[in-house]
Amino acid sequence: MPNIKIFSGSSHPDLGQKICDRLGISHANVVTKKFANGETNVEIGESVRGEDVYIVQSGCGEVNDNLMELLIMINACKIASAERITAVIPVYPYARQDKKDKSRAPISAKLVANMLSVSGADHIITMDLHASQIQGFFDIPVDNLYAEPAVVKWIKENIPMYKEEAIVVSPDAGGAKRVTSIADRLNIDFALIHKERKKANEVASMVLVGDAKGKIAILIDDMADTCGTIVQAAQKLVEDGARKIYAILTHGIFSGDALNRINNSHFEAIVVTNTIPQAKNMLACDKIQVIDVSMMFAEAVRRTHNGESVSYLFENVPY
């Protein structure tokens, strides 16, 4: 593919490499390092003048450092006369701070959008935004890819009796839309768990709306951070008579005590995508399985570069 350069930040080099391998091009050369005082330094190792540049950087790990590194890389390419710069951000940082849910709360997702635009990004490719309205925070095009086709494929391949025995469950009311869409595509029932929070990150009480008795329950959500919600949801499903429980999550952040919680939980498997590196987590917890979504990003990059429609990816997994 001529006139295309793909750079990777330090958050998820493996995904960047997989995207390059899929497209059959070599990884563009960039060196990121830190000065003694902790400032980030980026050296773009080859000419980007007139090129279509893609920078792959996930909002995980050291979120603030990685975000700053992305902004610096975008700006470095911008002032080196790149034709177009696309930020490929599998996990959008600060996506949960997307509204003023109480007085004086910041809308940090909008601030991140402004920073990306000001640094010089012309286009954003991301996956499963926490709230799809975040696309409206930008004045530049945003392609929000869905993990849903890959999730549907995983269920069909790994849960043989899904049509008769499975039920998809949303752990909160916010994910109901995502779950109903998957239930429609698989032609199975869905349920949702209503939770009442006393304060952030702590769940008070749960009520299951729907029937999971004797079923294989598949919990579906866009991200799992401390895993408090999904572990409690699994407990609730066990109490209500579910036979087996799986969880499928797009972004497995797994911070704090999450892996211990999963190890001690009722899950058969926790399935996440590789928008965040999972190698260490898989060693610490054998219930974690990974769906590779690099081909979706690679295909989005290829279609964007060639000026084709990306909407095919909303329904299908490219092979």
Tab-separated table of C-alpha atoms in Angstrom:
chain	number	residue	atom	x	y	z
A	1	MET	CA	0.000	0.000	0.000
A	2	PRO	CA	1.691	3.233	-1.108
A	3	ASN	CA	1.776	6.473	0.887
A	4	ILE	CA	0.763	4.878	4.177
A	5	LYS	CA	2.684	4.856	7.436
A	6	ILE	CA	1.570	3.076	10.604
A	7	PHE	CA	3.192	4.091	13.889
A	8	SER	CA	2.656	2.485	17.276
A	9	GLY	CA	2.814	4.160	20.649
A	10	SER	CA	4.204	2.320	23.658
A	11	SER	CA	0.780	1.335	25.102
A	12	HIS	CA	0.087	-1.645	22.813
A	13	PRO	CA	2.904	-2.338	20.289
A	14	ASP	CA	1.600	-5.875	19.718
A	15	LEU	CA	-1.697	-4.617	18.245
A	16	GLY	CA	0.181	-2.170	15.994
A	17	GLN	CA	2.366	-5.011	14.728
A	18	LYS	CA	-0.653	-7.252	14.073
A	19	ILE	CA	-2.338	-4.477	12.072
A	20	CYS	CA	0.830	-4.056	9.962
A	21	ASP	CA	1.167	-7.811	9.420
A	22	ARG	CA	-2.476	-8.007	8.355
A	23	LEU	CA	-1.970	-5.188	5.821
A	24	GLY	CA	1.348	-6.643	4.653
A	25	ILE	CA	3.351	-3.485	5.308
A	26	SER	CA	6.307	-2.851	7.569
A	27	HIS	CA	5.939	-0.960	10.818
A	28	ALA	CA	7.067	2.674	10.572
A	29	ASN	CA	10.014	3.620	12.730
A	30	VAL	CA	9.430	5.687	15.880
A	31	VAL	CA	11.360	5.954	19.149
A	32	THR	CA	9.554	7.029	22.317
A	33	LYS	CA	11.509	7.675	25.464
A	34	LYS	CA	11.286	9.613	28.685
A	35	PHE	CA	13.655	12.278	29.922
A	36	ALA	CA	15.007	12.040	33.467
A	37	ASN	CA	12.264	14.373	34.738
A	38	GLY	CA	9.512	12.183	33.248
A	39	GLU	CA	8.766	14.264	30.128
A	40	THR	CA	7.912	12.270	27.000
A	41	ASN	CA	10.120	12.532	23.927
A	42	VAL	CA	9.176	11.177	20.492
A	43	GLU	CA	11.452	10.804	17.489
A	44	ILE	CA	9.741	9.962	14.189
A	45	GLY	CA	12.371	7.893	12.395
A	46	GLU	CA	11.332	8.375	8.764
A	47	SER	CA	9.837	10.942	6.420
A	48	VAL	CA	6.065	11.406	6.614
A	49	ARG	CA	5.760	14.300	4.139
A	50	GLY	CA	2.598	13.833	2.069
A	51	GLU	CA	1.884	10.454	3.695
A	52	ASP	CA	-1.343	9.019	5.127
A	53	VAL	CA	-0.307	8.464	8.760
A	54	TYR	CA	-1.990	6.128	11.284
A	55	ILE	CA	-0.936	6.202	14.936
A	56	VAL	CA	-2.031	3.247	17.092
A	57	GLN	CA	-2.229	4.070	20.794
A	58	SER	CA	-4.650	2.554	23.311
A	59	GLY	CA	-5.924	4.430	26.365
A	60	CYS	CA	-4.776	1.831	28.881
A	61	GLY	CA	-1.943	1.217	31.351
A	62	GLU	CA	-0.416	4.584	32.244
A	63	VAL	CA	-3.331	6.436	30.681
A	64	ASN	CA	-2.021	9.983	31.067
A	65	ASP	CA	1.483	9.170	29.783
A	66	ASN	CA	0.064	7.277	26.820
A	67	LEU	CA	-2.381	10.056	25.955
A	68	MET	CA	0.400	12.654	26.099
A	69	GLU	CA	2.625	10.449	23.945
A	70	LEU	CA	-0.172	10.139	21.364
A	71	LEU	CA	-0.691	13.912	21.272
A	72	ILE	CA	3.054	14.503	20.827
A	73	MET	CA	3.256	11.886	18.045
A	74	ILE	CA	0.287	13.427	16.224
A	75	ASN	CA	1.826	16.880	16.504
A	76	ALA	CA	5.264	15.670	15.399
A	77	CYS	CA	3.712	14.172	12.230
A	78	LYS	CA	1.562	17.283	11.675
A	79	ILE	CA	4.495	19.680	11.640
A	80	ALA	CA	6.472	17.219	9.491
A	81	SER	CA	3.869	17.838	6.720
A	82	ALA	CA	1.868	14.585	6.884
A	83	GLU	CA	-1.077	14.676	4.456
A	84	ARG	CA	-3.577	13.176	6.925
A	85	ILE	CA	-3.230	11.858	10.457
A	86	THR	CA	-5.580	9.226	11.850
A	87	ALA	CA	-5.425	8.330	15.538
A	88	VAL	CA	-6.349	4.663	16.037
A	89	ILE	CA	-7.434	4.566	19.686
A	90	PRO	CA	-8.849	1.106	20.524
A	91	VAL	CA	-9.795	2.243	24.051
A	92	TYR	CA	-10.791	5.894	24.287
A	93	PRO	CA	-9.267	7.409	27.461
A	94	TYR	CA	-11.558	9.152	29.987
A	95	ALA	CA	-14.639	7.809	28.137
A	96	ARG	CA	-16.545	7.339	31.398
A	97	GLN	CA	-16.358	11.069	32.220
A	98	ASP	CA	-18.770	11.973	29.439
A	99	LYS	CA	-21.450	14.010	31.220
A	100	LYS	CA	-22.076	16.263	34.201
A	101	ASP	CA	-23.688	13.700	36.457
A	102	LYS	CA	-23.285	15.987	39.466
A	103	SER	CA	-22.515	19.655	39.911
A	104	ARG	CA	-18.933	20.771	39.196
A	105	ALA	CA	-18.067	17.437	37.535
A	106	PRO	CA	-15.681	17.710	34.570
A	107	ILE	CA	-16.544	16.384	31.107
A	108	SER	CA	-13.054	15.008	30.535
A	109	ALA	CA	-13.997	13.008	27.415
A	110	LYS	CA	-14.743	16.326	25.670
A	111	LEU	CA	-11.436	17.754	26.879
A	112	VAL	CA	-9.579	14.754	25.395
A	113	ALA	CA	-11.483	15.291	22.120
A	114	ASN	CA	-10.383	18.928	22.045
A	115	MET	CA	-6.772	17.964	22.771
A	116	LEU	CA	-6.729	15.398	19.943
A	117	SER	CA	-8.177	17.921	17.483
A	118	VAL	CA	-5.815	20.703	18.517
A	119	SER	CA	-2.759	18.429	18.324
A	120	GLY	CA	-3.566	17.869	14.639
A	121	ALA	CA	-5.574	14.640	14.250
A	122	ASP	CA	-7.789	14.585	11.132
A	123	HIS	CA	-9.685	11.381	11.859
A	124	ILE	CA	-10.269	9.023	14.808
A	125	ILE	CA	-10.828	5.259	14.727
A	126	THR	CA	-11.916	3.741	18.032
A	127	MET	CA	-13.902	0.760	19.312
A	128	ASP	CA	-17.013	0.463	21.497
A	129	LEU	CA	-17.060	3.945	22.985
A	130	HIS	CA	-18.553	3.951	26.485
A	131	ALA	CA	-21.180	6.382	25.189
A	132	SER	CA	-21.568	6.811	21.439
A	133	GLN	CA	-22.379	10.521	21.917
A	134	ILE	CA	-18.616	11.020	22.413
A	135	GLN	CA	-18.455	11.026	18.604
A	136	GLY	CA	-20.293	14.349	18.792
A	137	PHE	CA	-17.535	15.864	20.955
A	138	PHE	CA	-15.364	15.996	17.823
A	139	ASP	CA	-15.600	18.226	14.752
A	140	ILE	CA	-13.509	15.676	12.818
A	141	PRO	CA	-14.780	12.283	11.549
A	142	VAL	CA	-14.907	9.499	14.138
A	143	ASP	CA	-15.330	5.839	13.204
A	144	ASN	CA	-16.624	3.942	16.221
A	145	LEU	CA	-16.135	0.248	15.379
A	146	TYR	CA	-18.153	-2.410	17.207
A	147	ALA	CA	-16.834	-5.608	18.759
A	148	GLU	CA	-20.349	-7.027	18.326
A	149	PRO	CA	-19.697	-9.055	15.101
A	150	ALA	CA	-16.660	-10.678	16.775
A	151	VAL	CA	-18.703	-11.370	19.942
A	152	VAL	CA	-21.522	-13.003	17.936
A	153	LYS	CA	-18.952	-15.116	16.079
A	154	TRP	CA	-17.346	-16.209	19.386
A	155	ILE	CA	-20.715	-17.254	20.851
A	156	LYS	CA	-21.611	-19.256	17.725
A	157	GLU	CA	-18.256	-21.041	17.734
A	158	ASN	CA	-17.826	-21.686	21.475
A	159	ILE	CA	-21.302	-22.227	22.912
A	160	PRO	CA	-22.718	-25.123	20.847
A	161	MET	CA	-26.293	-25.128	22.208
A	162	TYR	CA	-26.655	-21.341	22.324
A	163	LYS	CA	-29.971	-21.263	20.407
A	164	GLU	CA	-31.803	-23.450	22.938
A	165	GLU	CA	-29.945	-22.764	26.171
A	166	ALA	CA	-28.274	-19.335	26.146
A	167	ILE	CA	-29.530	-15.997	27.374
A	168	VAL	CA	-27.617	-12.728	27.040
A	169	VAL	CA	-27.610	-10.488	30.084
A	170	SER	CA	-26.715	-6.833	30.537
A	171	PRO	CA	-25.178	-6.088	33.963
A	172	ASP	CA	-26.766	-2.622	33.956
A	173	ALA	CA	-29.525	-0.678	32.199
A	174	GLY	CA	-26.956	1.319	30.192
A	175	GLY	CA	-25.876	-1.750	28.225
A	176	ALA	CA	-29.430	-2.855	27.365
A	177	LYS	CA	-29.181	-1.579	23.784
A	178	ARG	CA	-25.960	-3.516	23.143
A	179	VAL	CA	-27.437	-6.717	24.581
A	180	THR	CA	-30.775	-6.499	22.715
A	181	SER	CA	-28.872	-6.054	19.457
A	182	ILE	CA	-26.843	-9.239	20.091
A	183	ALA	CA	-29.960	-11.128	21.256
A	184	ASP	CA	-31.701	-10.181	17.980
A	185	ARG	CA	-28.758	-11.332	15.867
A	186	LEU	CA	-28.579	-14.687	17.677
A	187	ASN	CA	-32.363	-14.963	17.999
A	188	ILE	CA	-32.215	-15.710	21.751
A	189	ASP	CA	-33.694	-14.167	24.910
A	190	PHE	CA	-32.151	-11.386	26.922
A	191	ALA	CA	-32.314	-10.191	30.500
A	192	LEU	CA	-30.937	-7.227	32.373
A	193	ILE	CA	-29.787	-6.542	35.876
A	194	HIS	CA	-30.962	-3.379	37.546
A	195	LYS	CA	-28.502	-2.049	40.086
A	196	GLU	CA	-28.738	0.755	42.566
A	197	ARG	CA	-25.468	2.490	43.346
A	198	LYS	CA	-24.779	4.240	46.626
A	199	LYS	CA	-21.492	5.748	45.351
A	200	ALA	CA	-19.221	5.277	42.312
A	201	ASN	CA	-17.484	1.864	41.979
A	202	GLU	CA	-19.655	0.360	44.732
A	203	VAL	CA	-22.879	-1.459	43.905
A	204	ALA	CA	-25.631	-1.650	46.494
A	205	SER	CA	-28.416	-4.019	45.389
A	206	MET	CA	-29.259	-5.968	42.229
A	207	VAL	CA	-32.493	-7.185	40.659
A	208	LEU	CA	-32.616	-9.543	37.660
A	209	VAL	CA	-35.258	-8.578	35.088
A	210	GLY	CA	-35.853	-11.727	33.033
A	211	ASP	CA	-35.565	-15.490	33.540
A	212	ALA	CA	-32.178	-17.258	33.675
A	213	LYS	CA	-33.226	-20.487	35.384
A	214	GLY	CA	-31.375	-23.482	33.898
A	215	LYS	CA	-29.833	-21.286	31.187
A	216	ILE	CA	-26.282	-20.520	30.042
A	217	ALA	CA	-26.014	-16.828	30.929
A	218	ILE	CA	-23.709	-14.606	28.859
A	219	LEU	CA	-22.996	-11.257	30.494
A	220	ILE	CA	-22.078	-8.588	27.946
A	221	ASP	CA	-20.586	-5.174	28.672
A	222	ASP	CA	-18.270	-2.659	27.023
A	223	MET	CA	-15.627	-2.648	29.755
A	224	ALA	CA	-14.646	-4.271	33.040
A	225	ASP	CA	-12.442	-2.253	35.343
A	226	THR	CA	-12.513	-3.476	38.952
A	227	CYS	CA	-15.017	-6.233	37.939
A	228	GLY	CA	-17.180	-5.582	41.027
A	229	THR	CA	-20.339	-5.247	38.942
A	230	ILE	CA	-19.942	-8.343	36.757
A	231	VAL	CA	-18.854	-10.571	39.668
A	232	GLN	CA	-21.916	-9.468	41.652
A	233	ALA	CA	-24.065	-9.947	38.554
A	234	ALA	CA	-22.713	-13.513	38.222
A	235	GLN	CA	-23.565	-14.156	41.875
A	236	LYS	CA	-27.094	-12.873	41.255
A	237	LEU	CA	-27.453	-15.149	38.185
A	238	VAL	CA	-26.291	-18.180	40.212
A	239	GLU	CA	-28.876	-17.373	42.893
A	240	ASP	CA	-31.528	-17.172	40.150
A	241	GLY	CA	-30.605	-20.633	38.831
A	242	ALA	CA	-28.273	-20.040	35.861
A	243	ARG	CA	-26.391	-23.201	34.881
A	244	LYS	CA	-23.204	-21.683	33.428
A	245	ILE	CA	-22.021	-18.093	33.249
A	246	TYR	CA	-19.754	-16.418	30.715
A	247	ALA	CA	-18.782	-12.754	30.435
A	248	ILE	CA	-17.863	-11.060	27.178
A	249	LEU	CA	-16.332	-7.604	27.549
A	250	THR	CA	-14.807	-5.409	24.872
A	251	HIS	CA	-12.197	-3.712	27.049
A	252	GLY	CA	-10.685	-5.749	29.888
A	253	ILE	CA	-9.008	-3.109	32.045
A	254	PHE	CA	-8.794	-5.344	35.149
A	255	SER	CA	-7.417	-2.857	37.648
A	256	GLY	CA	-7.012	-3.240	41.397
A	257	ASP	CA	-8.212	-6.574	42.760
A	258	ALA	CA	-10.096	-7.574	39.586
A	259	LEU	CA	-8.177	-10.778	38.753
A	260	ASN	CA	-8.621	-12.205	42.278
A	261	ARG	CA	-12.332	-11.465	42.067
A	262	ILE	CA	-12.562	-13.299	38.734
A	263	ASN	CA	-10.565	-16.295	40.025
A	264	ASN	CA	-12.984	-16.648	42.957
A	265	SER	CA	-16.114	-16.080	40.852
A	266	HIS	CA	-18.634	-18.383	39.147
A	267	PHE	CA	-17.508	-17.629	35.583
A	268	GLU	CA	-16.656	-20.395	33.122
A	269	ALA	CA	-14.710	-17.838	31.092
A	270	ILE	CA	-14.189	-14.100	30.778
A	271	VAL	CA	-13.789	-13.206	27.115
A	272	VAL	CA	-12.166	-9.872	26.236
A	273	THR	CA	-10.791	-8.354	23.045
A	274	ASN	CA	-7.151	-7.369	22.604
A	275	THR	CA	-7.827	-3.615	22.553
A	276	ILE	CA	-5.752	-3.746	25.771
A	277	PRO	CA	-2.707	-6.070	26.144
A	278	GLN	CA	-3.853	-9.163	28.071
A	279	ALA	CA	-0.740	-11.409	28.169
A	280	LYS	CA	0.037	-10.692	31.871
A	281	ASN	CA	-3.616	-10.993	32.892
A	282	MET	CA	-3.940	-14.367	31.159
A	283	LEU	CA	-0.988	-15.708	33.148
A	284	ALA	CA	-2.548	-14.520	36.417
A	285	CYS	CA	-6.038	-15.761	35.613
A	286	ASP	CA	-6.781	-18.806	33.465
A	287	LYS	CA	-10.439	-17.844	32.979
A	288	ILE	CA	-9.501	-14.982	30.645
A	289	GLN	CA	-9.776	-15.668	26.908
A	290	VAL	CA	-9.000	-13.196	24.130
A	291	ILE	CA	-10.758	-12.383	20.847
A	292	ASP	CA	-8.344	-10.829	18.343
A	293	VAL	CA	-9.837	-7.653	16.813
A	294	SER	CA	-6.675	-6.481	15.027
A	295	MET	CA	-8.194	-7.508	11.686
A	296	MET	CA	-11.112	-5.103	12.262
A	297	PHE	CA	-8.739	-2.202	12.840
A	298	ALA	CA	-6.550	-3.277	9.907
A	299	GLU	CA	-9.573	-3.424	7.604
A	300	ALA	CA	-10.791	-0.024	8.886
A	301	VAL	CA	-7.325	1.421	8.141
A	302	ARG	CA	-7.266	-0.154	4.668
A	303	ARG	CA	-10.758	1.089	3.812
A	304	THR	CA	-10.052	4.590	5.149
A	305	HIS	CA	-6.794	4.760	3.187
A	306	ASN	CA	-8.506	3.638	-0.033
A	307	GLY	CA	-11.532	5.895	0.499
A	308	GLU	CA	-13.986	2.997	0.881
A	309	SER	CA	-16.968	2.688	3.240
A	310	VAL	CA	-16.237	1.368	6.730
A	311	SER	CA	-19.857	0.458	7.538
A	312	TYR	CA	-19.333	-3.157	6.394
A	313	LEU	CA	-17.395	-3.674	9.650
A	314	PHE	CA	-20.418	-2.773	11.800
A	315	GLU	CA	-22.095	-6.036	10.795
A	316	ASN	CA	-19.283	-8.377	9.725
A	317	VAL	CA	-15.923	-9.732	10.849
A	318	PRO	CA	-13.346	-9.476	8.047
A	319	TYR	CA	-11.549	-12.771	7.416
